[in-house]
Short mmCIF file of C-alpha atoms in Angstrom, two decimals:
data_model
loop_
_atom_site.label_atom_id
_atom_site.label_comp_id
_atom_site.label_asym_id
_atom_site.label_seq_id
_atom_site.Cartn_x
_atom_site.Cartn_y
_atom_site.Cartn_z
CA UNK Z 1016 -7.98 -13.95 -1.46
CA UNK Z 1017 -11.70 -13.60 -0.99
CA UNK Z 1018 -12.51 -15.64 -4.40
CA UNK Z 1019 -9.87 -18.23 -3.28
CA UNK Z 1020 -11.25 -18.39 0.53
CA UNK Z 1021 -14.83 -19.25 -1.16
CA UNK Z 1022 -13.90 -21.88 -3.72
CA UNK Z 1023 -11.32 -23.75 -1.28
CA UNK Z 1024 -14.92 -23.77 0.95
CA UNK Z 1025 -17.17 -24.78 -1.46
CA UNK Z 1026 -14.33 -28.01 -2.60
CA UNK Z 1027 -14.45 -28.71 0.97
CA UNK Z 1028 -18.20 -28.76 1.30
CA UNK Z 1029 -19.06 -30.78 -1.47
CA UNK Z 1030 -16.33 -33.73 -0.60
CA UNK Z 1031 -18.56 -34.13 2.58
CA UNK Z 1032 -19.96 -37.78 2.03
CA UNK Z 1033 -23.51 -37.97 0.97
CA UNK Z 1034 -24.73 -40.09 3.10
CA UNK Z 1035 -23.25 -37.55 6.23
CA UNK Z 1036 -25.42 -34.58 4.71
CA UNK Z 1037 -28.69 -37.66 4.26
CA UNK Z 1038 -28.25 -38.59 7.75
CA UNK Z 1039 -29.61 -35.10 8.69
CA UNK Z 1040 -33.46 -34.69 8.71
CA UNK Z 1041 -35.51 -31.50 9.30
CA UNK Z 1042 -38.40 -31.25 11.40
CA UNK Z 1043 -41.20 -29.44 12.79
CA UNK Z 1044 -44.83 -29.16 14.11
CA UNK Z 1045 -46.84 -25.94 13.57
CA UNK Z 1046 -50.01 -25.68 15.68
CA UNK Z 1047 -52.19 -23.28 15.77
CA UNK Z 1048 -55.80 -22.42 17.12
CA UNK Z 1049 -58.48 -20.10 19.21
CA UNK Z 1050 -58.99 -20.55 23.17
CA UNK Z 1051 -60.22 -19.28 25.70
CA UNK Z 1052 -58.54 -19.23 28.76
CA UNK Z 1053 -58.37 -17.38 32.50
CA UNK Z 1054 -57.64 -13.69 32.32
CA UNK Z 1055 -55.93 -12.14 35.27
CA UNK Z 1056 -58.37 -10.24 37.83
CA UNK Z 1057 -61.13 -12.57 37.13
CA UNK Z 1058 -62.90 -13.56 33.74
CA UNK Z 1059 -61.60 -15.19 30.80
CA UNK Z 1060 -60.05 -13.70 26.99
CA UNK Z 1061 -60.48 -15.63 24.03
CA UNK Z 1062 -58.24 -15.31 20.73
CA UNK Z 1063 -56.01 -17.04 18.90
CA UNK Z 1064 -53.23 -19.46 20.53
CA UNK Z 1065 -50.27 -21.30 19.41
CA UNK Z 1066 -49.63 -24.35 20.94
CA UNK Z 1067 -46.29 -25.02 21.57
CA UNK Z 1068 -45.28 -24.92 18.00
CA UNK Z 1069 -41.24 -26.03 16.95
CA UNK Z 1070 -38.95 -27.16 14.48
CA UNK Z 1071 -35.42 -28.27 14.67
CA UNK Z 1072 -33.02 -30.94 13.13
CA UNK Z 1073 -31.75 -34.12 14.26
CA UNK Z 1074 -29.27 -36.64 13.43
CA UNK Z 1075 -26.35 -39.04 13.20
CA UNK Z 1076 -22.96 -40.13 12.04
CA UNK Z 1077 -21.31 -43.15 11.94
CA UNK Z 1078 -17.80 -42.68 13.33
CA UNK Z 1079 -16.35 -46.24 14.07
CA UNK Z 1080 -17.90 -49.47 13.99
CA UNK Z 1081 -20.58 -49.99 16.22
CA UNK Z 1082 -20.14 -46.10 17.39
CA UNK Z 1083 -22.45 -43.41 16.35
CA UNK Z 1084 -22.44 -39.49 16.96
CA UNK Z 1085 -25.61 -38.13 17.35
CA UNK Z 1086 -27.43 -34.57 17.74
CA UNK Z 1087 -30.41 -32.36 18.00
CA UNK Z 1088 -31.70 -29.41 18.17
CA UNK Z 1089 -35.03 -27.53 18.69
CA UNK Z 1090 -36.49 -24.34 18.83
CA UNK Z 1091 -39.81 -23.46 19.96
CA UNK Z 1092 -41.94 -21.26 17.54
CA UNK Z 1093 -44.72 -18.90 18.29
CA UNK Z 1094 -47.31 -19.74 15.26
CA UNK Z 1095 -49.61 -16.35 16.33
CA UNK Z 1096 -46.78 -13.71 15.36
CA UNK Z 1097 -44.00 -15.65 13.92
CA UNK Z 1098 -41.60 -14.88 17.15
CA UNK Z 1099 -39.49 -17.43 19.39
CA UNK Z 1100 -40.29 -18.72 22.34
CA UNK Z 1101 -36.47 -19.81 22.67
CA UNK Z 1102 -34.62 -23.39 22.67
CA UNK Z 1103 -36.48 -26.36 23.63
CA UNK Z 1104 -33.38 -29.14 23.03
CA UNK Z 1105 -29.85 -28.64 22.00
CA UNK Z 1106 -27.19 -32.00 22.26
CA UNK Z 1107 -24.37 -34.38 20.81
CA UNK Z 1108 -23.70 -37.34 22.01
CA UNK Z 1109 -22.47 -41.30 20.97
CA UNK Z 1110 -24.29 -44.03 21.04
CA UNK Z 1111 -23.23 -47.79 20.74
CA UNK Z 1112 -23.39 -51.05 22.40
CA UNK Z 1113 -22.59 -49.34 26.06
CA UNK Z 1114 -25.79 -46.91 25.91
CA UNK Z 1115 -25.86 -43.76 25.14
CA UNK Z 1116 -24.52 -40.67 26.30
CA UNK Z 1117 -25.97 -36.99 25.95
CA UNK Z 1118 -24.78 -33.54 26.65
CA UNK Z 1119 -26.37 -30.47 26.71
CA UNK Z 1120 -30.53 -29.28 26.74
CA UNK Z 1121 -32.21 -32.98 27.30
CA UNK Z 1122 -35.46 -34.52 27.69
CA UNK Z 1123 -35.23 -35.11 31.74
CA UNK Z 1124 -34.93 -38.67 32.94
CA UNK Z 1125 -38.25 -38.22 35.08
CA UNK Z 1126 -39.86 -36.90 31.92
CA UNK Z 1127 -38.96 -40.04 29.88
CA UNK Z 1128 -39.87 -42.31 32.51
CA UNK Z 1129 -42.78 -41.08 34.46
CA UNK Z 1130 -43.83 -38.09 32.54
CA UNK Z 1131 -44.51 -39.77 29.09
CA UNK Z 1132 -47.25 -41.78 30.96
CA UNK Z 1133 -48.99 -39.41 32.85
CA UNK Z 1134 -49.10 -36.34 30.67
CA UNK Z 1135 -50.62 -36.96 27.51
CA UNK Z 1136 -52.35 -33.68 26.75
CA UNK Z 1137 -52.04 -31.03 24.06
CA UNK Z 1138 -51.51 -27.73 25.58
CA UNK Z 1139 -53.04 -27.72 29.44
CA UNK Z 1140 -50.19 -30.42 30.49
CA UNK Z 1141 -50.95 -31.59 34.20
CA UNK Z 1142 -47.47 -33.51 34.85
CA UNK Z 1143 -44.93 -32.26 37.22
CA UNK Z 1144 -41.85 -33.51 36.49
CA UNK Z 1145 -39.61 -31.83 34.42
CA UNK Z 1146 -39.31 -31.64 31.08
CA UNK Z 1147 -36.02 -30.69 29.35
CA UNK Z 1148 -33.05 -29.72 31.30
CA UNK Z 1149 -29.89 -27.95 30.33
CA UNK Z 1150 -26.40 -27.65 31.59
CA UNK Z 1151 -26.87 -31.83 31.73
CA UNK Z 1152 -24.81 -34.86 31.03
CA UNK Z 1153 -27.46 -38.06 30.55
CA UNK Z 1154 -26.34 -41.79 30.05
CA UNK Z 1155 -29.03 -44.21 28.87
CA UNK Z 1156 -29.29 -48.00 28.32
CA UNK Z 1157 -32.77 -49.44 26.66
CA UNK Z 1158 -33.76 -52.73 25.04
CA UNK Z 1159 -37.14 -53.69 24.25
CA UNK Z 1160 -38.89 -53.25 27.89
CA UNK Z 1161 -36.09 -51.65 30.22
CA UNK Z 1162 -35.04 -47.87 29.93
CA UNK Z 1163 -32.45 -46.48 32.52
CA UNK Z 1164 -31.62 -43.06 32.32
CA UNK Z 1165 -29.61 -41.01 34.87
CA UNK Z 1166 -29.00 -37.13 34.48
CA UNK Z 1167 -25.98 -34.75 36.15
CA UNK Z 1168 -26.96 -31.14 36.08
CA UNK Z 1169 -23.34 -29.47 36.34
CA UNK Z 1170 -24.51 -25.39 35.48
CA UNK Z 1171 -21.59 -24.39 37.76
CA UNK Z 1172 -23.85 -22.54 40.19
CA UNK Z 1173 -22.59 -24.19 43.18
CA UNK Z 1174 -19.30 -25.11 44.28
CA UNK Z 1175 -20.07 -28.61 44.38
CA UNK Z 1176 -19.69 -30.21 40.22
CA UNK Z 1177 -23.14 -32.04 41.05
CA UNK Z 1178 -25.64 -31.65 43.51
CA UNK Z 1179 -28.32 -31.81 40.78
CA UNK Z 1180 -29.53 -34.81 39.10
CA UNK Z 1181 -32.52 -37.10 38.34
CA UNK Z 1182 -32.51 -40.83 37.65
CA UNK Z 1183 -35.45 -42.47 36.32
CA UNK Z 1184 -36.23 -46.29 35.29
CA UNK Z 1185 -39.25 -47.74 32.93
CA UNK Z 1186 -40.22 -51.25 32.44
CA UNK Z 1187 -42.75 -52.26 29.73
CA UNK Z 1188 -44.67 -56.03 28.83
CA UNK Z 1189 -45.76 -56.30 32.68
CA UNK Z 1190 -48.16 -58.55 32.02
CA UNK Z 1191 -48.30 -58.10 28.36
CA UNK Z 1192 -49.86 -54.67 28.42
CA UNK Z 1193 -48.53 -53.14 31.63
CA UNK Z 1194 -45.61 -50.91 32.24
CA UNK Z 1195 -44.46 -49.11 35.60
CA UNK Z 1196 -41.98 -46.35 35.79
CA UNK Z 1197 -40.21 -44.58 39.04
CA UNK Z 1198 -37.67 -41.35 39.12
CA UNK Z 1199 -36.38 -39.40 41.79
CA UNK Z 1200 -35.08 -35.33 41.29
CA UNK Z 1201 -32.67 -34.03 43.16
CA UNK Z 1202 -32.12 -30.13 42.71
CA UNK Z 1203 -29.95 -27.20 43.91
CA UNK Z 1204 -30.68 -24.07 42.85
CA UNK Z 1205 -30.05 -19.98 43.77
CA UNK Z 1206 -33.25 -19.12 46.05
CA UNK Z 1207 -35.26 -16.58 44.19
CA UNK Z 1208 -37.16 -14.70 46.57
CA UNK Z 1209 -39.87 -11.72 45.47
CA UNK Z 1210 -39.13 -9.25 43.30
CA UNK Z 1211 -36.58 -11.27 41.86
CA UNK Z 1212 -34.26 -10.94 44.45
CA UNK Z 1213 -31.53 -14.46 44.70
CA UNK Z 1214 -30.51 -15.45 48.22
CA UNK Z 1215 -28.95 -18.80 49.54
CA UNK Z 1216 -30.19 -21.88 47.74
CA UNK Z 1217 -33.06 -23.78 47.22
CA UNK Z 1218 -32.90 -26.93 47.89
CA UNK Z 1219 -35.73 -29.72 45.75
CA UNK Z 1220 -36.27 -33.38 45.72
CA UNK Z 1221 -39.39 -35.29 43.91
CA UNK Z 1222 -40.39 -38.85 43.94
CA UNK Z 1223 -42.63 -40.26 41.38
CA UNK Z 1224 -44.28 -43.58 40.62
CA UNK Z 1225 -46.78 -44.19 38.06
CA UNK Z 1226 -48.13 -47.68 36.27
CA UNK Z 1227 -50.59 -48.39 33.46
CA UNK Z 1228 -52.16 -50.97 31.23
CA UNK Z 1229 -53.74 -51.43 28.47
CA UNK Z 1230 -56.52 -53.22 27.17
CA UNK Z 1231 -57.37 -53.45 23.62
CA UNK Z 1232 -57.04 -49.41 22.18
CA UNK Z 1233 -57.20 -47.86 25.98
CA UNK Z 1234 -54.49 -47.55 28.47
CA UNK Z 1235 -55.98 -46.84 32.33
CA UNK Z 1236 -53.11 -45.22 34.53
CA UNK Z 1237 -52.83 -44.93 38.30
CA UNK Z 1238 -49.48 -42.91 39.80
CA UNK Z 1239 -48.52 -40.60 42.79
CA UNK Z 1240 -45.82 -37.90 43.35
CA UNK Z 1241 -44.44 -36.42 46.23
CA UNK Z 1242 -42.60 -33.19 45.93
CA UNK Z 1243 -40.38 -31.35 48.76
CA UNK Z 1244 -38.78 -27.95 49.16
CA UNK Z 1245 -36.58 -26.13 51.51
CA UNK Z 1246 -35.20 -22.44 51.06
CA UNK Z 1247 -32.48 -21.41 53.11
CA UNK Z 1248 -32.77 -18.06 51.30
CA UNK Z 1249 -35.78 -16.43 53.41
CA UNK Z 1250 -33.18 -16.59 56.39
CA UNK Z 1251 -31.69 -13.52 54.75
CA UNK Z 1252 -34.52 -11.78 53.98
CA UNK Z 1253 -36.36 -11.03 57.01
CA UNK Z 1254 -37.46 -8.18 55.41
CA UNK Z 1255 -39.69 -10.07 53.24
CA UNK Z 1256 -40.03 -13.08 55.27
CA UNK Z 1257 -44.29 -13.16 55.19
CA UNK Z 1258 -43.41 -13.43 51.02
CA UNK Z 1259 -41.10 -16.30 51.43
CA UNK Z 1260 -41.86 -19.80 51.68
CA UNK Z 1261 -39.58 -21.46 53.41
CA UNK Z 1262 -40.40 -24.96 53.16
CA UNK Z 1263 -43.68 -26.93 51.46
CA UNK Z 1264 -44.46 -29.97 50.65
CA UNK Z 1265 -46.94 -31.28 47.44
CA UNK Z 1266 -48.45 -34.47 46.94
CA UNK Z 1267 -50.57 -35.55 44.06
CA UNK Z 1268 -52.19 -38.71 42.72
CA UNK Z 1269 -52.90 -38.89 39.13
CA UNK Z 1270 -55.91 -41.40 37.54
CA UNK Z 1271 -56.34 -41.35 33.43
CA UNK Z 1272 -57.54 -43.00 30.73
CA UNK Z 1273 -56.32 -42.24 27.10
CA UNK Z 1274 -56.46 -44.68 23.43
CA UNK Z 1275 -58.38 -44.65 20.19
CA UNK Z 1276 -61.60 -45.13 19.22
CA UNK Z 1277 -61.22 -48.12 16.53
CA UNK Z 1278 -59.91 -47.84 13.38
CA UNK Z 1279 -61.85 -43.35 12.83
CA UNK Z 1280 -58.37 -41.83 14.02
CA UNK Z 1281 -60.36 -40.53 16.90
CA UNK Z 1282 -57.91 -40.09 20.25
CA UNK Z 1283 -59.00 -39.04 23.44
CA UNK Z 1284 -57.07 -38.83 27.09
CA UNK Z 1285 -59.12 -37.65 30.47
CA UNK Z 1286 -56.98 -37.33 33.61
CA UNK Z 1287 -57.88 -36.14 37.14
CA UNK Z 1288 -55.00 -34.78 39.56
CA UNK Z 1289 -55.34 -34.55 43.22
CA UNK Z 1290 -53.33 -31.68 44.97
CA UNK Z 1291 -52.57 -31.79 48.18
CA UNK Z 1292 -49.78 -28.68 49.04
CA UNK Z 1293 -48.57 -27.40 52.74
CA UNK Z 1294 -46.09 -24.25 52.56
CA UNK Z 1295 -44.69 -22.88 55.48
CA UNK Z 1296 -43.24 -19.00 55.25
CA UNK Z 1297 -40.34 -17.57 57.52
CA UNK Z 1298 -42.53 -14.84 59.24
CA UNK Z 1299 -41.97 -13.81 62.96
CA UNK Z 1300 -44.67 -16.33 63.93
CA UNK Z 1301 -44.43 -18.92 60.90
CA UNK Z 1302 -47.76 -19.33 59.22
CA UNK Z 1303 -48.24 -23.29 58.06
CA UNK Z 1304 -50.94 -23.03 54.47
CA UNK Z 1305 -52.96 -26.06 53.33
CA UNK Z 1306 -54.66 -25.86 49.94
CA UNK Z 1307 -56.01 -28.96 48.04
CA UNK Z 1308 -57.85 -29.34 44.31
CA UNK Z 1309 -58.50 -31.72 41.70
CA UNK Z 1310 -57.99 -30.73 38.68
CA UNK Z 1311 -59.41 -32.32 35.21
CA UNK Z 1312 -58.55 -32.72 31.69
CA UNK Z 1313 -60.32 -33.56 28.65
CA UNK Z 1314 -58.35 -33.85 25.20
CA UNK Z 1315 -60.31 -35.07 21.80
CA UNK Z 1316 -58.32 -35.03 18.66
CA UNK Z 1317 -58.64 -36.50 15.26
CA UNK Z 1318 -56.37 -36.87 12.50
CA UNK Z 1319 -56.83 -35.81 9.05
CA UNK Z 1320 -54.07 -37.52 7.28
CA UNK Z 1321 -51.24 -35.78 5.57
CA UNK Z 1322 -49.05 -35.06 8.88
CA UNK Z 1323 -52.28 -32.96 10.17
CA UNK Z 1324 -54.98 -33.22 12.71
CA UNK Z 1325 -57.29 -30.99 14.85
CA UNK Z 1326 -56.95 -31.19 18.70
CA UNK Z 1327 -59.89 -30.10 21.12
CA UNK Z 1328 -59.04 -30.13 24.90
CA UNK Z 1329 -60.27 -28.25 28.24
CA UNK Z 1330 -59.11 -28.06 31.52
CA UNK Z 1331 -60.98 -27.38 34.70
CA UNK Z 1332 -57.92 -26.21 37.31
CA UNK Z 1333 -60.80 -26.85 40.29
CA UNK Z 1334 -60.15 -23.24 42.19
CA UNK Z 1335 -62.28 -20.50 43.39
CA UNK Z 1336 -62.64 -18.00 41.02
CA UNK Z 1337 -60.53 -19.58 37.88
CA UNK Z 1338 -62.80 -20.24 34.79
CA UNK Z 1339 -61.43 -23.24 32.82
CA UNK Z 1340 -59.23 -23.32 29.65
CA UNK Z 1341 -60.41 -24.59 26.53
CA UNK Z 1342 -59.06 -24.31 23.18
CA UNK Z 1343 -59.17 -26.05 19.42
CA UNK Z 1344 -56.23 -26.25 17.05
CA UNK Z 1345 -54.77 -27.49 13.75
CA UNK Z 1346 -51.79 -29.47 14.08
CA UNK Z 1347 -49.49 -29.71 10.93
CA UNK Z 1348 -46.26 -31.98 11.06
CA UNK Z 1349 -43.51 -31.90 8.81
#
């Protein structure tokens, strides 16, 4: 039965169509490097770093005219001991002359939108929007300058099916060379209070807009964010309360400058953030905190053909007492 199981298997594997299995392509980027970066208590440690290593596999399958099935997934690796550092993106979806829709672990609309503009770093990433989200359904329509994407974060956590979501909208060839991009966030989560204890919700919403343009090999970009919380959860935990913030409010304003130097395969991208943040805790007499910075990035990398290229980049975080990051790696892409 065994023998039989295996060869009625192995007929139905190898009637698959070719081009199916072609359509399938493996992938990965292994990065590794040294840096030096703040140590808790004060001080910095130096040794070797991965940066945000992965591989995965991607593809698509034509399953009616004008209708394709896609998927993806992606794993992140840790380059230093060969362990994981868990998913990164896992979905299917179809895509045809509607858009396309996506289900699962997703690049986040404000991530496509806003977030590809202003964070163009290696490893100290000064963005704030979010980056992949799971438990999602996304629909997007593109053409050549317009990108719409709207994402509905159902992870069951609420009674409500969604009271999650982002939407996010980019427009490039403004002015030739320009582009501008906006997204809003919307989230609902379980309130995590200290020592991981989960009370009531937390409640998030974050506006962005950013725009940039470029002139010959350099792109200049200008864009703000404004980002809101309430948590409902410190009413609960009066125990805790002085630990638990129960509202805040962060703005920032972002300024870069990124491109190539000519024709050397030289890259570069500075960016400077400005923080402003407010928190308010639940204590018997609230306590209202102000706290401001301006962070700074510097990223130099060069490629040395093949898939491969070295990556320099430090980042001053602008606070009392934190010594900056800075770190070198080889980048190989496969």
């Amino acid at each position: 039965m065994r023998n039989l199981f295996t060869i009625t298997l192995l007929a139905g594997l190898l009637s698959i169509p070719s081009t199916v299995i072609a359509e399938a392509s493996w992938y990965g980027s292994f990065r590794v490097g040294v840096s030096s970066e703040p140590r808790e208590g004060g001080g910095s440690s130096t040794g070797v770093d991965d940066g945000y290593s992965r591989w995965g596999i991607k593809g698509g399958t034509r399953v009616a005219e004008g209708l394709i099935a896609v998927y993806r997934f992606e794993t992140g690796i840790d380059s230093t001991d060969a362990s994981s550092r868990g998913g990164r993106l896992s979905f299917v979806g179809l895509r045809g002359r509607f858009g396309m829709v996506l289900a699962g672990q997703i690049w986040s609309a404000s991530y496509t939108s806003v977030g590809t503009m202003i964070d163009n770093s290696f490893v100290y990433g000064q963005g704030e929007t979010s980056y992949r989200i799971g438990d999602a359904v996304s629909y997007i329509v593109e053409d050549d300058n317009l990108r719409l994407q709207a994402d509905a974060i159902m992870d069951s956590t609420t009674k409500k099916t969604v009271d999650s979501y982002e939407i996010g909208a980019k427009i490039d060839g403004l002015m030739k060379t320009g582009s501008v991009a906006i997204s809003h966030v919307r989230r609902k989560d379980k309130a995590v209070i200290i020592g991981g204890f989960a009370s009531g919700t937390q409640k998030t919403s974050s506006n962005y807009l950013v725009g940039e343009y470029g002139i010959g090999d350099v792109t200049m970009y200008l864009g703000t964010g404004k980002h809101t919380a309430k948590n409902d959860g410190c009413l609960s935990s009066k125990q805790i309360a002085p630990h638990c913030i129960r509202k805040g409010t962060r703005t920032s304003t972002y300024a870069g400058i990124r491109g190539g130097i000519s024709d050397t395969g030289i890259e570069f991208v500075f960016q400077t953030v400005r923080k402003k943040v407010k928190s308010t805790n639940n204590a018997s007499s609230p306590v209202t905190t102000k706290t401001s910075m301006s962070p700074r990035l510097l990223g130099i990398s060069r490629s040395l053909g093949g898939g491969a290229s070295i990556h320099f980049e430090t980042s001053d975080p602008d606070e009392d007492g934190v010594s900056s990051s800075t770190g070198i790696w080889l980048k190989v892409d496969f």
